[in-house]
XYZ file of C-alpha atoms in Angstrom:
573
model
C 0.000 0.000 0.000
C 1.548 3.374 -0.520
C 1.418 6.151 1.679
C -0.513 8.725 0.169
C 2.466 11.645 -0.311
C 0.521 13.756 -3.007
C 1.629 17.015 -4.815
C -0.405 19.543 -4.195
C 1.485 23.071 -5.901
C -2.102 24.624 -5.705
C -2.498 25.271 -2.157
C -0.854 28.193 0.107
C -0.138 25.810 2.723
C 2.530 23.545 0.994
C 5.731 24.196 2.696
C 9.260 23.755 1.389
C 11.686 22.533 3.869
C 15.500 21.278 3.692
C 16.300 19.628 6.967
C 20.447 19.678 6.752
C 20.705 19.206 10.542
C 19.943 17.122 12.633
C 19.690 18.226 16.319
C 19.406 15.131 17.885
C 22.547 13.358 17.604
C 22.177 9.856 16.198
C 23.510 6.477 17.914
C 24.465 3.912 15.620
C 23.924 0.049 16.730
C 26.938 -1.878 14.891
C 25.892 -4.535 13.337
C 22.761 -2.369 11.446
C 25.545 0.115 10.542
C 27.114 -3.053 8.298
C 23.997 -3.647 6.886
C 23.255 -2.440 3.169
C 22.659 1.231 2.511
C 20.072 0.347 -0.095
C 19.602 -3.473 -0.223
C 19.634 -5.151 -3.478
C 17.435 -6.306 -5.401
C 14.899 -3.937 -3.983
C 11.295 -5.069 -3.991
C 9.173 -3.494 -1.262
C 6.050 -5.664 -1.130
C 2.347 -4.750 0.080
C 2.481 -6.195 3.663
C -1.046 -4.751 4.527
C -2.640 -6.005 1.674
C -0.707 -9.743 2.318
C -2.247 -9.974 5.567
C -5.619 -8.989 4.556
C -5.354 -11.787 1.783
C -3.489 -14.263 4.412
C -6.819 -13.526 6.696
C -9.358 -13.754 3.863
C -7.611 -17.231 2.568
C -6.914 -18.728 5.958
C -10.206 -18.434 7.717
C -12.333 -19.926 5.431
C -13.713 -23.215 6.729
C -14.952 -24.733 2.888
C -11.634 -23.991 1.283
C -10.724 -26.335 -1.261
C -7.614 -27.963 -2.290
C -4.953 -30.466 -0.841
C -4.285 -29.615 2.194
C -7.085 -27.073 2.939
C -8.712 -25.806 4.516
C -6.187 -24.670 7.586
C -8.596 -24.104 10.371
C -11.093 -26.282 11.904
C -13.489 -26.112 15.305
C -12.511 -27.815 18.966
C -14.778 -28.286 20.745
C -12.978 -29.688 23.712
C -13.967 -26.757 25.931
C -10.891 -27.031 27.706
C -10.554 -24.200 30.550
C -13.479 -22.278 29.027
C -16.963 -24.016 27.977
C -17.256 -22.631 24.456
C -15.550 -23.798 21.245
C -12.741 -22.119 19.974
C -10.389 -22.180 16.682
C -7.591 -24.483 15.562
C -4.912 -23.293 12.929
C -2.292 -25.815 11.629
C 1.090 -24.794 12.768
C 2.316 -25.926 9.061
C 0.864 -26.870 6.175
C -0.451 -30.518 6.830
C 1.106 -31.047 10.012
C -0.267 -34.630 10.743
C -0.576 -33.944 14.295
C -3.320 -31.812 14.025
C -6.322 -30.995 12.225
C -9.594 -31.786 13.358
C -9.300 -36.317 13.331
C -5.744 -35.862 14.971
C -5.822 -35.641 18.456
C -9.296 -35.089 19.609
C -8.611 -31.760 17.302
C -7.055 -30.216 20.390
C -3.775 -29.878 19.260
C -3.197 -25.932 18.265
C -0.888 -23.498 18.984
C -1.784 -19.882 20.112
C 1.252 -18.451 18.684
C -0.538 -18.869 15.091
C -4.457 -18.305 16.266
C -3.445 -15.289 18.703
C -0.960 -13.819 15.630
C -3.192 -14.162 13.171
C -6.374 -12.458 15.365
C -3.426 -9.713 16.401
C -1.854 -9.426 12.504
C -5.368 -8.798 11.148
C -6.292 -6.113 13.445
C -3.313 -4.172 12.887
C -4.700 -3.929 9.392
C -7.637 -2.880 10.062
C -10.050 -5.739 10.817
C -12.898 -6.600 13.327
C -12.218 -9.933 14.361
C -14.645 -10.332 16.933
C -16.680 -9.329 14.316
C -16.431 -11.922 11.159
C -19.586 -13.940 11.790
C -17.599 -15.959 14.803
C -15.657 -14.095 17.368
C -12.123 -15.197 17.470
C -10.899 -12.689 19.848
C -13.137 -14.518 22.627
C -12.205 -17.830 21.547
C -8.934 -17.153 22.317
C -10.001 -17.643 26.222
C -9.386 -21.161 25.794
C -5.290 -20.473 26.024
C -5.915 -19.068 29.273
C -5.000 -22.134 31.321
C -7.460 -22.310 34.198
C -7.639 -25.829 34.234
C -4.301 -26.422 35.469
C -4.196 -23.913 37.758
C -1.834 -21.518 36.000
C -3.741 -18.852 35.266
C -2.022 -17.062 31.993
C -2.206 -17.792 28.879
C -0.122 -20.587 27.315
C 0.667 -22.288 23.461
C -1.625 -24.813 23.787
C -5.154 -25.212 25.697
C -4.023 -28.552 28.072
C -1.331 -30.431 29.456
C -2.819 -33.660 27.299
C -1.206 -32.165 23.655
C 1.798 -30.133 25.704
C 4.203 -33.259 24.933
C 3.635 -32.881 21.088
C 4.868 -29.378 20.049
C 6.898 -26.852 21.276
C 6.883 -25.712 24.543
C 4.119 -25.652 27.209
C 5.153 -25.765 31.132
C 8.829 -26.912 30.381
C 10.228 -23.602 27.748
C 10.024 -20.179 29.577
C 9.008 -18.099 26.461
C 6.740 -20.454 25.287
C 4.763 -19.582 28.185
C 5.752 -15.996 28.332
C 5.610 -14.880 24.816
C 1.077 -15.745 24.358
C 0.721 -13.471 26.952
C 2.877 -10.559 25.546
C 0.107 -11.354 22.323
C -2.739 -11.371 24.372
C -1.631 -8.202 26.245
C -1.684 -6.735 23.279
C -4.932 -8.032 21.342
C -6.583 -6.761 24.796
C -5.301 -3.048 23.883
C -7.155 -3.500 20.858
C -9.852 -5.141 22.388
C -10.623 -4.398 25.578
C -14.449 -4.922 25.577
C -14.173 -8.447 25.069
C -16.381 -10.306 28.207
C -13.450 -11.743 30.526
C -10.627 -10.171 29.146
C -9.947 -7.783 31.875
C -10.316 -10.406 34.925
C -7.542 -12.427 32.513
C -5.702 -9.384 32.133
C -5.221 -8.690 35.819
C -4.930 -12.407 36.604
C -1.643 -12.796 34.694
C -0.086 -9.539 35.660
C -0.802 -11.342 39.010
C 1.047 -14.202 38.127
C 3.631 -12.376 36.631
C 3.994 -9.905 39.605
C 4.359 -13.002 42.349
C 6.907 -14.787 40.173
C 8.857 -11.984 39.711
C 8.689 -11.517 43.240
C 10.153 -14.703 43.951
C 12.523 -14.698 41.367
C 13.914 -11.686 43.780
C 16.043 -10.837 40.453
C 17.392 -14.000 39.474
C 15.838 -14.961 36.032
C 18.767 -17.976 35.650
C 16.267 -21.032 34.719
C 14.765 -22.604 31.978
C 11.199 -22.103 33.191
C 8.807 -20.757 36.024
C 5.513 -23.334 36.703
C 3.217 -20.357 37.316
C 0.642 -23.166 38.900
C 3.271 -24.043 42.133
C 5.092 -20.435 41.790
C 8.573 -22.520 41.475
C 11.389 -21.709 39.952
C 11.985 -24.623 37.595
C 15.326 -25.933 35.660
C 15.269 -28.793 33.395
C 17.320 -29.889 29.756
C 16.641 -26.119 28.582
C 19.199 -24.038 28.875
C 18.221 -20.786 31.127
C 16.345 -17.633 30.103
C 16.729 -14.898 31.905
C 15.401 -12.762 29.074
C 12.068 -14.072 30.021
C 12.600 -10.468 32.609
C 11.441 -8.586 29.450
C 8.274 -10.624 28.893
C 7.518 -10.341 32.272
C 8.318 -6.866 32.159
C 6.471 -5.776 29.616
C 3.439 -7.481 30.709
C 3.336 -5.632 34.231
C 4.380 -2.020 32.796
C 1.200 -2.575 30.428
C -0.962 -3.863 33.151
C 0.345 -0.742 35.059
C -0.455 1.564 32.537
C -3.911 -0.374 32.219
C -4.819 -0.703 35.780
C -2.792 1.826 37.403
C -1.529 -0.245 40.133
C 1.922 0.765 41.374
C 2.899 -2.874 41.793
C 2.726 -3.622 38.453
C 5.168 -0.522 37.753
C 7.726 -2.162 40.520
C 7.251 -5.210 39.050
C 8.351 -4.165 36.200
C 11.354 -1.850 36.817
C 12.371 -5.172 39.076
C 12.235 -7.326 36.116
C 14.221 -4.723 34.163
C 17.041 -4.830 37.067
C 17.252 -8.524 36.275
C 17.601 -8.387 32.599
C 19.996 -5.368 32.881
C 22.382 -7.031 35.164
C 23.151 -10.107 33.167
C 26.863 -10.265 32.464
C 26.400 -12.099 29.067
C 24.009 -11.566 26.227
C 21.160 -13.456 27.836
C 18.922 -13.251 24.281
C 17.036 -16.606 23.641
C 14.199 -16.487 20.886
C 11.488 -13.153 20.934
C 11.789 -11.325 24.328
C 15.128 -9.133 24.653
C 13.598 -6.522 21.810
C 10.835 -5.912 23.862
C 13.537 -5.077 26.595
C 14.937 -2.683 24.393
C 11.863 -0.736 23.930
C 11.020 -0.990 27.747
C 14.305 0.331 28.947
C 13.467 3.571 26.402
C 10.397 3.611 27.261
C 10.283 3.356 30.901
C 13.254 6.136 31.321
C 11.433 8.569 29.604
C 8.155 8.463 31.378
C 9.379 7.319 34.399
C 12.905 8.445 34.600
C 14.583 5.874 34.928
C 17.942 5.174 33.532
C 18.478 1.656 31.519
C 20.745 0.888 29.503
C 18.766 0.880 26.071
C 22.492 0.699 24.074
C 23.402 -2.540 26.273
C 19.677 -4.493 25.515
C 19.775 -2.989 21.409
C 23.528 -4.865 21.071
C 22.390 -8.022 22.662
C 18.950 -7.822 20.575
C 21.086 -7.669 17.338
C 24.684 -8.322 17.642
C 24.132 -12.454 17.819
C 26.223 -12.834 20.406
C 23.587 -14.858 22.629
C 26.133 -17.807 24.811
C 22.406 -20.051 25.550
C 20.994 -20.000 22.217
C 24.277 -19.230 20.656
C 24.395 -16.738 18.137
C 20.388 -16.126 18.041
C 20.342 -12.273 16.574
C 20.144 -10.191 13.607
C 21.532 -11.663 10.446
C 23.846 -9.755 8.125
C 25.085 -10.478 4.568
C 24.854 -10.703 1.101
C 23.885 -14.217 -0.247
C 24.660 -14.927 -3.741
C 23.300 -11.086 -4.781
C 20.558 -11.452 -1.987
C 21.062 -9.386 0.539
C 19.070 -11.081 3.717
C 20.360 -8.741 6.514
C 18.159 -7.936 9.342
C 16.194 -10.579 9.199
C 16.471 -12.655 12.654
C 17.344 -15.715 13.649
C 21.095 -18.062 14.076
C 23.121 -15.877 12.969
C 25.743 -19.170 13.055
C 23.437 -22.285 12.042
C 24.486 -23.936 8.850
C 26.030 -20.185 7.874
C 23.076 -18.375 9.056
C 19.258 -19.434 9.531
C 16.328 -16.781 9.361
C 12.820 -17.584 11.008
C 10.004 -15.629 9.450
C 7.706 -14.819 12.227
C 10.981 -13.566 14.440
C 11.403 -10.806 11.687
C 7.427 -9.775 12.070
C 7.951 -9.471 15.696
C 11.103 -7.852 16.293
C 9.550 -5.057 14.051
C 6.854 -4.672 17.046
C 8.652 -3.373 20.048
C 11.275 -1.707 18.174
C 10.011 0.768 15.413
C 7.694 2.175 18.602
C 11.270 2.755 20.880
C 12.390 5.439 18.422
C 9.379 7.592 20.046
C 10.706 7.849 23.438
C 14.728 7.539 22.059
C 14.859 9.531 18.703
C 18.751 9.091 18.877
C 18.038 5.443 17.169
C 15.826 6.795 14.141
C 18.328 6.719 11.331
C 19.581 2.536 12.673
C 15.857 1.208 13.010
C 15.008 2.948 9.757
C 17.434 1.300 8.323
C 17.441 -1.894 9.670
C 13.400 -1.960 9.436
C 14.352 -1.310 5.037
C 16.508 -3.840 5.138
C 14.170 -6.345 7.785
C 11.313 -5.668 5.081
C 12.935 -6.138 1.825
C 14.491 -9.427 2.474
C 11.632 -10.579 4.395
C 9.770 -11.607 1.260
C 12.466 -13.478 -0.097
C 10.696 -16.227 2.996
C 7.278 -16.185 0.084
C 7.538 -18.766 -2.734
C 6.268 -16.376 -4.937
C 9.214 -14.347 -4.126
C 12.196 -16.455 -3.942
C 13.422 -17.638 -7.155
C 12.538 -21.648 -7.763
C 16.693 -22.428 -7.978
C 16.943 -21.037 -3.573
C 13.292 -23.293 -2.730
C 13.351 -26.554 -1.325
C 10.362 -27.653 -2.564
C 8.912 -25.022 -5.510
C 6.891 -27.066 -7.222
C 4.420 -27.646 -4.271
C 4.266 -23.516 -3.778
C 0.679 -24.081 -5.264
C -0.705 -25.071 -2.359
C 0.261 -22.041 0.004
C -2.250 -20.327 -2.037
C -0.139 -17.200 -2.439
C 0.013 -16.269 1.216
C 1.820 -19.053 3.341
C 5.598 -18.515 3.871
C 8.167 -20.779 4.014
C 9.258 -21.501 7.988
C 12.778 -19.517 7.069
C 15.746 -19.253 4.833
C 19.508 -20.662 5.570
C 22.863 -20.194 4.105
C 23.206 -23.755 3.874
C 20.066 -25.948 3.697
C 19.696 -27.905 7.217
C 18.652 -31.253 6.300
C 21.266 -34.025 6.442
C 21.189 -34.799 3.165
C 18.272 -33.172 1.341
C 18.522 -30.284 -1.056
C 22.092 -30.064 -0.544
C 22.547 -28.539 -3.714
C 20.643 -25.500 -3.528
C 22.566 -22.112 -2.653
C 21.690 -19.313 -0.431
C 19.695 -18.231 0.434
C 17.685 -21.586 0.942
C 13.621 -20.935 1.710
C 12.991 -24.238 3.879
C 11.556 -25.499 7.063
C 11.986 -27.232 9.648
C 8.112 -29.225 9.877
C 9.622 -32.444 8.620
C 11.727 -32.891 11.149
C 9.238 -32.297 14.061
C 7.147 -35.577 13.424
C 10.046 -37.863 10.927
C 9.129 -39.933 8.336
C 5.141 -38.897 8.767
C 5.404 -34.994 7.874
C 4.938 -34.232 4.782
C 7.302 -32.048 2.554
C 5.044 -29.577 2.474
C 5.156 -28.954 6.431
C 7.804 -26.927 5.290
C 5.827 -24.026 4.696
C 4.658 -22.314 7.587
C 1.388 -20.767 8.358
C 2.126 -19.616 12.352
C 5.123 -17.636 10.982
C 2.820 -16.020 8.179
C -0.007 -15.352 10.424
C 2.188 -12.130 11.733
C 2.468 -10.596 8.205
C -0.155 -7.969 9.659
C 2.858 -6.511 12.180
C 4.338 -5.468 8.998
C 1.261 -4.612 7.934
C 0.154 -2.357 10.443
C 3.816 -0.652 10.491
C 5.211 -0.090 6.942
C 4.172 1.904 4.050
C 5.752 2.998 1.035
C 6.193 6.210 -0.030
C 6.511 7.314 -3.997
C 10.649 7.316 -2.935
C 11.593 3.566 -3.627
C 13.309 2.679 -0.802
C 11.640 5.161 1.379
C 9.326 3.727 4.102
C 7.036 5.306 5.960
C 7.000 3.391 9.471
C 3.724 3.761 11.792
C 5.268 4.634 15.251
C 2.202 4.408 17.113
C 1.038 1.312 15.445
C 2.134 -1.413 17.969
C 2.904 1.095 21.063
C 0.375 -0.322 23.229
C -1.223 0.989 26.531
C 0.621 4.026 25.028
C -0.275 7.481 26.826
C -2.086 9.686 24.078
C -0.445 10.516 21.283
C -0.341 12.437 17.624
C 0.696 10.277 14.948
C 4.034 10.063 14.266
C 5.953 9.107 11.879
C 9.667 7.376 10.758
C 10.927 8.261 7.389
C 15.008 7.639 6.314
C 16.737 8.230 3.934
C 19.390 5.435 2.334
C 20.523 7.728 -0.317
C 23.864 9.295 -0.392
C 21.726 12.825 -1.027
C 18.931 14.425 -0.405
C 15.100 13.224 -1.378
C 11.889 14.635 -1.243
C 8.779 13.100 -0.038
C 5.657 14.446 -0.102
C 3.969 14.157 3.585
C 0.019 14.473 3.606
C -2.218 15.451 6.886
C -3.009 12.084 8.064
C -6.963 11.258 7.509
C -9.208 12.325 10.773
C -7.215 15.015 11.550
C -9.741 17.843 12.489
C -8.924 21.807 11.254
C -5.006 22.935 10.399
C -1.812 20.988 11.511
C 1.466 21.543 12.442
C 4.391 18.909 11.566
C 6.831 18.840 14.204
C 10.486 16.652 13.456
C 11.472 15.022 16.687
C 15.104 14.538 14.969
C 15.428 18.134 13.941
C 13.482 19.290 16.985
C 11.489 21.856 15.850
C 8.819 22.611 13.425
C 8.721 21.894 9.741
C 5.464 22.874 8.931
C 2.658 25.418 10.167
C -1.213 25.502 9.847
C -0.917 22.408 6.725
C -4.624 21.468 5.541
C -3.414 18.604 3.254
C 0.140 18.299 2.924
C 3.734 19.618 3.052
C 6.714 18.670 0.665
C 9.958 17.409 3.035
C 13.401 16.862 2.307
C 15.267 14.306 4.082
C 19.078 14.741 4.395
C 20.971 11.887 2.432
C 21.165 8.908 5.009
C 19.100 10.585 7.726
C 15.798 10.215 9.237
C 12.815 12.627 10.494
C 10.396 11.470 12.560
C 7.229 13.503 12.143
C 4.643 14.096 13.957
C 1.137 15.867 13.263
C -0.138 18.067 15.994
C -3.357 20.327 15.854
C -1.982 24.164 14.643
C -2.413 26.824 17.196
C -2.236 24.755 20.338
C -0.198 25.733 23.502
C 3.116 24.512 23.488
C 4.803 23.602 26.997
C 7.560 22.080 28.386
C 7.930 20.138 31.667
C 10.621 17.259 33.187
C 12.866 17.960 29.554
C 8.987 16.702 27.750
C 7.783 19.237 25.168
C 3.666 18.929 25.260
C 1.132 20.406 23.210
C -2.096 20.603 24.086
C -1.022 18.458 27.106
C 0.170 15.684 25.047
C 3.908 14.698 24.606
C 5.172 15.348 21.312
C 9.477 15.448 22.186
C 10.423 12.755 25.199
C 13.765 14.577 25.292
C 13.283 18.170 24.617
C 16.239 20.023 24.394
């Protein structure tokens, strides 16, 4: 979808405006810095409209074809009496599906993406003749006394997938989803006794932890620090983190806020990179976030280089990727940056895009290295579609037909990963990993992965392109939940080696004149606009704009510059 940047020479309020300088001085993170300047080939795909089609394809109970359709009914009732949704992991993953285990055997890491993905673009989905935001109750696992949510509805089909009460951010990670569906949703019958229940959880266990994260799970049901095979986590700190600062800013109970600046002491004071699989970005955009609106004083450098630099000792080498593979260049896509040469996970990329394009609005200093690792993240991330990837990097390309044009591939790998399958392909390799989970039974096709695609609306919600190739225009409000109110706001950089012009327009809704602040530039751009404003971005540079109503007192309190009462500058200078 592009961003609607349209020349208008006709009216008086078009405004002209070089921005050479940059005010806020800009902090590079390393390994984004060695990423390309403009990656090549450049092909900026429409993520909203894929995850409107991924929605419109996927929840359709009479598809046809092999294979299809991809979602079925459970009626197991388990920990709520009602029947909720299953979604195959992969494409005909044998343990599941409606005949396969009493049709029990989902994960909410697809259903609770997919629900969250689709309302970032846009959609109702308690609304689409079911209600699958209140079927996603049945995660919340009552019945064994945990009381959060968790990947799978019961301990009877834990054994079978990936994680459930033994694999700390499997159980983390549904609730940081359904924290955030229940921002967008927060009508939904039961949600907010759920809500508070798990920031309850999460508050005693943290509690208990008393700052030491060090094990490879927590069983929320006997509060008990648990260590098994699994290496530790301590990242799971910014899961539990970022639950209790939203359930803080939700609820307003000042536990919740020591909770979380408790869990932030224990991630902070890890003396290796403690990164494991999805949690340590969201401990990135905490430690921004919480300085500037509660003044604290994190270390958001320390949690951006362990998010990124791949450097992780448990999970060794899980990060950012980086490189140029046969005239593909895949960097900032995430995943081992050291398996078989490098392997990238598709639904990782989605979700690293969610905590971290919204941290550049309380630490501007980062705009220019998330802009450009967010059009790097972006292009390569389609090379993960079959439609995308050339045939001669796909394991299986001539069974593409049956992802229907918006199922993904699991990932991509320097090196393919199979012992001695498609050992002749070269990188990048589009693959995944759904054989190997039940050998000898799943098919090839498992390969392609539909809980991994059901994020494309993260994207979706975030990135736009503007008529600039190579130009985004990133959503900073988009995912920045339980946010205080805000004007919209917007990331823009520059990969050029000189100056381009975009055209900005007011964004729709906006009531009477605007002004267009640059929280980069720190000051205003634009005065009393009615449609739009022409802006030129420095060459490799960002702005960050945001629209705020024209005439409207300006103040500025605690280093925050307000208008109107609402914070427009986090660090006002």
């Amino acid at each position: 979808m592009k961003l609607k940047l349209i020349v208008r020479f006709t009216f008086l309020s078009l405004f002209i405006v070089a921005l050479c300088h940059a005010q806020v001085k800009q902090v590079p993170i390393g390994r984004v810095a060695a990423m390309a300047d403009l990656p090549k080939p450049l092909q900026i795909i429409d993520w909203r409209a894929m995850a409107l089609d991924f929605d419109r394809t996927i929840y359709d109970f009479k598809a046809k074809g092999e294979y299809w359709p991809m979602v079925w009914m459970d009626s197991t009732g388990k920990n709520f009496n009602q029947p909720t949704l299953g979604m195959y992991t992969a494409v005909g993953d044998v343990r599941q599906g409606p005949q396969n285990n009493k049709g029990m055997f989902h994960e909410s890491l697809a259903n609770m993406g997919s629900v969250l993905g689709a309302t970032l673009v846009g959609l109702d989905k308690s609304k689409q003749g079911l209600n699958y935001v209140g079927m996603l109750k049945n995660y919340f696992n009552k019945d064994n006394g945990w009381n959060i949510m968790m990947n799978n509805t019961a301990p009877e089909v834990a054994l079978l997938g990936g994680g459930y009460g033994r694999d700390w951010w499997y159980d983390v990670y549904p609730n940081v989803l359904f924290y955030a569906i229940y921002d967008k949703y927060p009508a939904e019958p039961e949600f907010e006794q759920m809500a508070r229940s798990i920031a309850e959880q999460f508050y005693k266990a943290d509690s208990i932890l008393n700052g030491n994260y060090n094990y490879s799970y927590f069983d929320y049901g006997q509060m008990k620090p648990m260590t098994n095979q699994i290496c530790a986590q301590p990242d799971a700190a910014a899961g539990h983190a970022y639950i209790l600062y939203s359930a803080y800013k939700k609820f307003g109970d000042p536990r919740y806020l020591k909770g979380a600046i408790s869990a932030m002491k224990a991630l902070e004071s890890q003396k290796i990179n403690p990164t494991y699989e999805l949690l340590m970005p969201f401990g990135a955009y905490l430690a921004a976030r919480i300085n500037a609106e509660q003044g604290t004083t994190f270390n958001t450098g320390k949690m951006l280089d362990w998010t990124f630099d791949g450097t992780a000792v448990c999970r060794e080498g899980w990060g950012f990727l980086l490189g140029n593979w046969n005239g593909f260049d895949i960097s900032g896509t995430v995943g081992s940056t050291v398996d078989h040469g490098g392997y990238a996970f598709l639904m990782n990329t989605f979700d690293a895009a969610w905590p971290l394009v919204p941290m550049v609005r309380y630490k501007t200093e980062y705009a220019n290295a998330i802009g450009k690792w967010m059009l790097n993240a972006v292009n390569a991330s389609r090379l993960f579609y079959p439609q995308y990837m050339p045939t001669a990097h796909q394991t299986i390309p001539n069974l593409a037909g049956v992802t229907k044009g918006v199922i993904a591939y699991e990932g991509f790998a320097k090196a393919s990963t199979f012992d001695t399958l498609y050992q002749s392909l070269k990188a990048p390799v589009a693959q995944g990993d759904g054989p190997k989970w039940v050998p000898g039974k799943n098919p090839e096709v498992s390969q392609f992965s539909v809980y991994g695609s059901a994020h494309a609306g993260i994207f979706g919600g975030i990135v736009k392109e503007t008529k600039v190739k190579g130009i985004l225009g990133l959503d900073l409000l988009a995912t920045d939940f339980y946010r205080q109110n805000a004007y919209p706001t917007y990331l823009f950089y520059n990969p050029y080696q000189s100056g381009k012009a975009i055209l900005f327009t007011v964004p729709k809704g906006a009531k009477g004149k605007t002004d267009v602040y640059d929280a980069v530039a720190q000051r205003f751009v634009a005065r009393n606009l009615a449609k739009g404003a022409k802006v030129v971005i420095p060459a490799q540079q960002s702005v960050v704009l945001v629209c705020v109503p024209a005439g409207k007192k300006l103040q500025v309190k605690n280093k925050q510059m307000l208008i109107d009462g609402v914070v427009v500058d986090y660090n006002y200078k």
